[in-house]
Tab-separated table of C-alpha atoms and ligand atoms in Angstrom:
chain	number	residue	atom	x	y	z
Q	1	UNK	CA	0.555	-11.527	-18.265
Q	2	UNK	CA	2.827	-8.685	-18.475
Q	3	UNK	CA	4.788	-9.306	-15.379
Q	4	UNK	CA	7.878	-7.593	-16.928
Q	5	UNK	CA	6.170	-4.322	-16.888
Q	6	UNK	CA	5.381	-4.124	-13.327
Q	7	UNK	CA	7.914	-2.159	-11.304
Q	8	UNK	CA	8.282	-3.510	-7.820
Q	9	UNK	CA	6.853	-1.186	-4.958
Q	10	UNK	CA	8.445	-1.461	-1.504
Q	11	UNK	CA	6.263	0.718	0.818
Q	12	UNK	CA	6.478	1.635	4.503
Q	13	UNK	CA	3.568	2.277	6.502
Q	14	UNK	CA	4.509	4.051	9.590
Q	15	UNK	CA	1.071	4.040	11.058
Q	16	UNK	CA	0.967	6.085	14.312
Q	17	UNK	CA	4.716	6.052	14.774
Q	18	UNK	CA	7.489	8.771	14.652
Q	19	UNK	CA	7.346	12.603	15.412
Q	20	UNK	CA	8.731	15.054	12.899
Q	21	UNK	CA	11.943	14.751	14.690
Q	22	UNK	CA	12.170	11.085	14.577
Q	23	UNK	CA	11.117	11.307	10.732
Q	24	UNK	CA	13.993	13.590	9.951
Q	25	UNK	CA	16.465	11.264	11.640
Q	26	UNK	CA	15.079	8.317	9.884
Q	27	UNK	CA	15.427	9.745	6.483
Q	28	UNK	CA	18.916	11.161	7.102
Q	29	UNK	CA	20.200	7.596	8.012
Q	30	UNK	CA	18.030	5.734	5.468
Q	31	UNK	CA	18.629	7.771	2.308
Q	32	UNK	CA	22.263	7.087	2.069
Q	33	UNK	CA	21.651	3.448	2.484
Q	34	UNK	CA	19.572	3.066	-0.554
Q	35	UNK	CA	20.725	5.640	-2.987
Q	36	UNK	CA	22.159	3.184	-5.394
Q	37	UNK	CA	19.040	1.294	-5.863
Q	38	UNK	CA	17.061	1.270	-8.966
Q	39	UNK	CA	14.271	-0.625	-10.914
Q	40	UNK	CA	11.867	-0.194	-8.073
Q	41	UNK	CA	9.656	2.312	-6.383
Q	42	UNK	CA	10.078	2.995	-2.696
Q	43	UNK	CA	7.089	4.755	-0.734
Q	44	UNK	CA	7.185	5.931	2.846
Q	45	UNK	CA	3.723	6.944	4.648
Q	46	UNK	CA	4.449	8.863	7.827
Q	47	UNK	CA	1.845	10.337	9.832
Q	48	UNK	CA	0.160	13.438	8.571
Q	49	UNK	CA	2.155	15.713	10.931
Q	50	UNK	CA	5.553	14.633	9.467
Q	51	UNK	CA	4.515	14.799	5.727
Q	52	UNK	CA	5.587	18.162	5.219
Q	53	UNK	CA	9.110	17.849	6.875
Q	54	UNK	CA	9.522	14.605	4.845
Q	55	UNK	CA	8.501	15.896	1.690
Q	56	UNK	CA	11.052	18.830	2.079
Q	57	UNK	CA	13.845	16.174	2.701
Q	58	UNK	CA	12.755	13.999	-0.213
Q	59	UNK	CA	12.511	16.678	-2.824
Q	60	UNK	CA	15.501	15.834	-4.645
Q	61	UNK	CA	15.071	11.883	-4.266
Q	62	UNK	CA	14.404	10.103	-7.434
Q	63	UNK	CA	13.641	6.716	-5.397
Q	64	UNK	CA	11.454	7.466	-2.570
Q	65	UNK	CA	8.067	9.174	-2.745
Q	66	UNK	CA	5.523	9.777	0.093
Q	67	UNK	CA	1.987	8.542	0.691
Q	68	UNK	CA	-0.600	9.595	3.227
Q	69	UNK	CA	-2.156	6.908	5.396
Q	70	UNK	CA	-5.473	8.040	4.605
Q	71	UNK	CA	-7.728	11.047	3.468
Q	72	UNK	CA	-11.304	12.071	3.212
Q	73	UNK	CA	-12.971	12.120	-0.204
Q	74	UNK	CA	-14.506	15.813	0.104
Q	75	UNK	CA	-12.114	18.529	-0.878
Q	76	UNK	CA	-13.027	21.020	1.962
Q	77	UNK	CA	-15.747	21.402	4.387
Q	78	UNK	CA	-16.995	20.890	7.966
Q	79	UNK	CA	-15.204	17.596	8.622
Q	80	UNK	CA	-13.619	17.996	11.848
Q	81	UNK	CA	-10.343	15.982	11.924
Q	82	UNK	CA	-10.118	15.168	8.272
Q	83	UNK	CA	-7.554	15.744	5.662
Q	84	UNK	CA	-8.320	16.271	1.901
Q	85	UNK	CA	-6.652	15.534	-1.527
Q	86	UNK	CA	-5.820	19.115	-2.053
Q	87	UNK	CA	-4.046	19.455	1.378
Q	88	UNK	CA	-1.956	16.458	0.165
Q	89	UNK	CA	-1.106	17.604	-3.189
Q	90	UNK	CA	0.199	20.961	-1.843
Q	91	UNK	CA	2.728	18.972	0.049
Q	92	UNK	CA	3.762	17.063	-2.979
Q	93	UNK	CA	2.469	13.795	-1.719
Q	94	UNK	CA	2.150	11.215	-4.675
Q	95	UNK	CA	0.186	8.127	-2.998
Q	96	UNK	CA	-2.500	7.464	-0.538
Q	97	UNK	CA	-3.265	4.264	1.311
Q	98	UNK	CA	-6.973	3.667	1.374
Q	99	UNK	CA	-8.894	1.017	3.253
Q	100	UNK	CA	-6.088	-0.286	5.583
Q	101	UNK	CA	-7.612	-2.886	7.873
Q	102	UNK	CA	-7.030	-0.764	10.879
Q	103	UNK	CA	-9.295	1.956	9.274
Q	104	UNK	CA	-11.799	-0.712	8.445
Q	105	UNK	CA	-11.724	-2.549	11.756
Q	106	UNK	CA	-10.638	-0.037	14.499
Q	107	UNK	CA	-12.372	3.003	12.836
Q	108	UNK	CA	-15.605	1.447	11.102
Q	109	UNK	CA	-14.646	2.167	7.571
Q	110	UNK	CA	-16.983	0.657	5.206
Q	111	UNK	CA	-16.670	-0.579	1.485
Q	112	UNK	CA	-18.993	2.343	0.510
Q	113	UNK	CA	-16.702	5.161	1.923
Q	114	UNK	CA	-13.650	3.459	0.953
Q	115	UNK	CA	-14.910	3.400	-2.853
Q	116	UNK	CA	-15.669	7.309	-2.479
Q	117	UNK	CA	-12.101	7.876	-1.432
Q	118	UNK	CA	-10.601	5.999	-4.267
Q	119	UNK	CA	-12.610	8.055	-6.607
Q	120	UNK	CA	-11.673	11.051	-5.138
Q	121	UNK	CA	-8.026	10.337	-4.971
Q	122	UNK	CA	-7.997	9.441	-8.769
Q	123	UNK	CA	-9.882	12.557	-9.474
Q	124	UNK	CA	-7.319	14.716	-7.655
Q	125	UNK	CA	-4.216	13.016	-8.914
Q	126	UNK	CA	-3.272	10.899	-5.938
Q	127	UNK	CA	-2.420	7.159	-6.664
Q	128	UNK	CA	-4.414	4.962	-4.267
Q	129	UNK	CA	-2.973	1.987	-2.521
Q	130	UNK	CA	-6.150	0.078	-1.981
Q	131	UNK	CA	-5.713	-2.416	1.000
Q	132	UNK	CA	-7.853	-5.547	1.155
Q	133	UNK	CA	-7.721	-8.733	3.342
Q	134	UNK	CA	-9.634	-11.068	5.262
Q	135	UNK	CA	-9.892	-11.732	9.123
Q	136	UNK	CA	-8.738	-15.137	10.421
Q	137	UNK	CA	-12.157	-16.300	10.996
Q	138	UNK	CA	-13.271	-15.376	7.698
Q	139	UNK	CA	-10.539	-17.402	6.104
Q	140	UNK	CA	-11.111	-20.458	8.505
Q	141	UNK	CA	-14.887	-20.099	7.397
Q	142	UNK	CA	-14.118	-20.530	3.704
Q	143	UNK	CA	-15.115	-16.917	3.111
Q	144	UNK	CA	-11.746	-15.269	2.098
Q	145	UNK	CA	-12.409	-15.053	-1.658
Q	146	UNK	CA	-15.869	-13.548	-1.096
Q	147	UNK	CA	-14.457	-10.981	1.284
Q	148	UNK	CA	-11.616	-10.201	-1.144
Q	149	UNK	CA	-14.114	-9.737	-3.936
Q	150	UNK	CA	-16.553	-7.515	-2.146
Q	151	UNK	CA	-13.549	-5.127	-1.113
Q	152	UNK	CA	-12.275	-5.244	-4.665
Q	153	UNK	CA	-15.620	-4.867	-6.312
Q	154	UNK	CA	-16.170	-1.650	-3.995
Q	155	UNK	CA	-12.644	-0.285	-4.311
Q	156	UNK	CA	-12.669	-0.570	-8.140
Q	157	UNK	CA	-16.500	0.327	-8.428
Q	158	UNK	CA	-15.552	3.971	-9.967
Q	159	UNK	CA	-12.305	3.296	-11.543
Q	160	UNK	CA	-12.151	3.201	-15.486
Q	161	UNK	CA	-9.904	1.031	-17.656
Q	162	UNK	CA	-7.769	3.963	-18.388
Q	163	UNK	CA	-6.904	4.745	-14.901
Q	164	UNK	CA	-6.752	1.187	-13.554
Q	165	UNK	CA	-3.177	0.623	-13.480
Q	166	UNK	CA	-2.870	3.846	-11.375
Q	167	UNK	CA	-4.305	1.727	-8.481
Q	168	UNK	CA	-1.884	-0.405	-6.498
Q	169	UNK	CA	-3.662	-3.303	-4.463
Q	170	UNK	CA	-2.258	-4.237	-1.195
Q	171	UNK	CA	-3.377	-7.690	0.124
Q	172	UNK	CA	-2.979	-7.714	3.741
Q	173	UNK	CA	-4.590	-10.565	5.680
Q	174	UNK	CA	-5.690	-9.147	9.003
Q	175	UNK	CA	-4.401	-12.240	10.941
Q	176	UNK	CA	-0.788	-11.480	9.487
Q	177	UNK	CA	-0.549	-7.797	10.424
Q	178	UNK	CA	1.741	-7.140	13.562
Q	179	UNK	CA	1.387	-10.751	14.523
Q	180	UNK	CA	4.820	-12.155	13.476
Q	181	UNK	CA	2.580	-14.518	11.415
Q	182	UNK	CA	3.370	-14.107	7.539
Q	183	UNK	CA	1.183	-15.807	5.173
Q	184	UNK	CA	3.208	-18.816	3.689
Q	185	UNK	CA	4.324	-18.273	0.004
Q	186	UNK	CA	1.322	-20.623	-1.192
Q	187	UNK	CA	-1.088	-18.515	0.678
Q	188	UNK	CA	0.223	-15.218	-0.579
Q	189	UNK	CA	0.522	-16.552	-4.009
Q	190	UNK	CA	-3.107	-17.941	-4.067
Q	191	UNK	CA	-4.702	-14.835	-2.816
Q	192	UNK	CA	-2.622	-12.847	-5.420
Q	193	UNK	CA	-3.577	-15.030	-8.231
Q	194	UNK	CA	-7.195	-14.726	-6.844
Q	195	UNK	CA	-7.096	-10.957	-7.109
Q	196	UNK	CA	-5.409	-10.858	-10.459
Q	197	UNK	CA	-8.183	-13.137	-12.014
Q	198	UNK	CA	-10.770	-10.948	-10.285
Q	199	UNK	CA	-9.237	-7.966	-12.068
Q	200	UNK	CA	-9.052	-9.881	-15.247
Q	201	UNK	CA	-12.741	-10.176	-15.288
Q	202	UNK	CA	-13.394	-6.664	-14.329
Q	203	UNK	CA	-10.903	-5.183	-16.859
Q	204	UNK	CA	-8.940	-7.645	-19.038
Q	205	UNK	CA	-5.810	-9.749	-18.807
Q	206	UNK	CA	-3.585	-6.804	-20.168
Q	207	UNK	CA	-4.820	-4.241	-17.683
Q	208	UNK	CA	-4.846	-6.762	-14.917
Q	209	UNK	CA	-1.256	-7.697	-15.738
Q	210	UNK	CA	-0.126	-4.176	-15.278
Q	211	UNK	CA	-1.800	-3.604	-11.789
Q	212	UNK	CA	0.725	-4.053	-9.085
Q	213	UNK	CA	-0.445	-6.250	-6.005
Q	214	UNK	CA	1.582	-5.972	-2.774
Q	215	UNK	CA	1.636	-8.298	-0.066
Q	216	UNK	CA	1.555	-6.815	3.564
Q	217	UNK	CA	1.512	-8.584	6.910
Q	218	UNK	CA	4.820	-9.306	8.981
Q	219	UNK	CA	7.023	-8.758	6.129
Q	220	UNK	CA	10.758	-8.466	7.311
Q	221	UNK	CA	14.345	-8.834	6.086
Q	222	UNK	CA	14.073	-12.475	6.320
Q	223	UNK	CA	11.138	-13.218	4.355
Q	224	UNK	CA	11.045	-10.602	1.532
Q	225	UNK	CA	13.099	-12.497	-1.096
Q	226	UNK	CA	10.876	-15.482	-0.596
Q	227	UNK	CA	7.839	-13.194	-1.133
Q	228	UNK	CA	9.175	-11.300	-4.029
Q	229	UNK	CA	10.054	-14.421	-5.794
Q	230	UNK	CA	6.368	-15.201	-6.178
Q	231	UNK	CA	5.192	-14.485	-9.800
Q	232	UNK	CA	2.129	-12.459	-8.616
Q	233	UNK	CA	3.595	-10.499	-5.696
Q	234	UNK	CA	4.821	-7.211	-6.973
Q	235	UNK	CA	6.113	-5.590	-3.849
Q	236	UNK	CA	5.114	-5.206	0.024
Q	237	UNK	CA	3.483	-2.961	2.366
Q	238	UNK	CA	5.616	-3.000	5.647
Q	239	UNK	CA	4.522	-1.887	8.961
Q	240	UNK	CA	6.867	-2.743	12.001
Q	241	UNK	CA	9.913	-3.785	9.952
Q	242	UNK	CA	9.918	-0.369	8.258
Q	243	UNK	CA	10.454	1.785	11.349
Q	244	UNK	CA	14.200	1.187	11.470
Q	245	UNK	CA	16.338	2.490	8.659
Q	246	UNK	CA	18.568	-0.905	8.916
Q	247	UNK	CA	15.660	-3.318	8.454
Q	248	UNK	CA	13.743	-1.186	5.900
Q	249	UNK	CA	16.755	-0.652	3.819
Q	250	UNK	CA	17.333	-4.437	3.788
Q	251	UNK	CA	13.680	-4.956	2.563
Q	252	UNK	CA	13.931	-2.200	-0.178
Q	253	UNK	CA	17.230	-3.879	-1.379
Q	254	UNK	CA	15.351	-7.253	-2.048
Q	255	UNK	CA	15.889	-9.106	-5.163
Q	256	UNK	CA	13.318	-7.830	-7.775
Q	257	UNK	CA	13.725	-10.212	-10.615
M	1	LIG	P1	3.349	-5.357	10.033
M	1	LIG	O1	4.452	-5.443	8.841
M	1	LIG	O2	3.635	-4.657	11.166
M	1	LIG	O3	2.607	-6.652	10.113
M	1	LIG	O4	2.233	-4.501	9.350
M	1	LIG	C1	1.621	-4.577	8.243
M	1	LIG	C2	0.655	-3.301	7.837
M	1	LIG	O5	-0.305	-3.183	8.153
M	1	LIG	C3	1.190	-2.492	6.967
M	1	LIG	O6	0.256	-1.729	6.201
């Protein structure tokens, strides 16, 4: 596998936290803390309302880019409350998180909808961060691999080999999100290997070796280096510990090789 070619990704998902003012405050403290870093991509996903202000502040940053936390697959129309890819592109947004477990389990998003969103993101030059992950009862019932495969199979259903490496996969076991219970290194590596071998079956080992697979779920400064040391973990998607500049800067400064 071409693990050397995979540039690590450290991504912050702020969920429904931070006003525009709080976003500005965060960035003004955070950016000087990380400005010497290289050989990694840092992504921040603030709420929609703060994207414009964040984009203005990050215009000059070579390290940090922005993600939206969601989008709809149509470009415009009668879809009250939704945001489209062209609206995100206008703000200079590079990435979009799709299929987060909170979208799946609180807002009822189905694999079929997420598939349309991934397709639409790629068609409109946004890079998808496709989130997948099993619930505790699914893991305990021996269904983990089947659930991941179903989510991957939908998420990649409209992705060609040529654009496959534009997709970043985030493995976020639902039982580890916001619970303080991180997957053990063995559990994370096992899931990541499974995901990569499924991708090898869909594409081939060269392409699967280029797709970045992030781990998410109670990532913090204390466990990031252990996770990043795993051969198939190419970065992290961080919730709670990304809300403070001090802790997210420590995560972003992790060892990357
Ligand atoms: P926590 O890091 O708070 O567990 O959240 C993970 C997550 O959902 C990131 O998308």
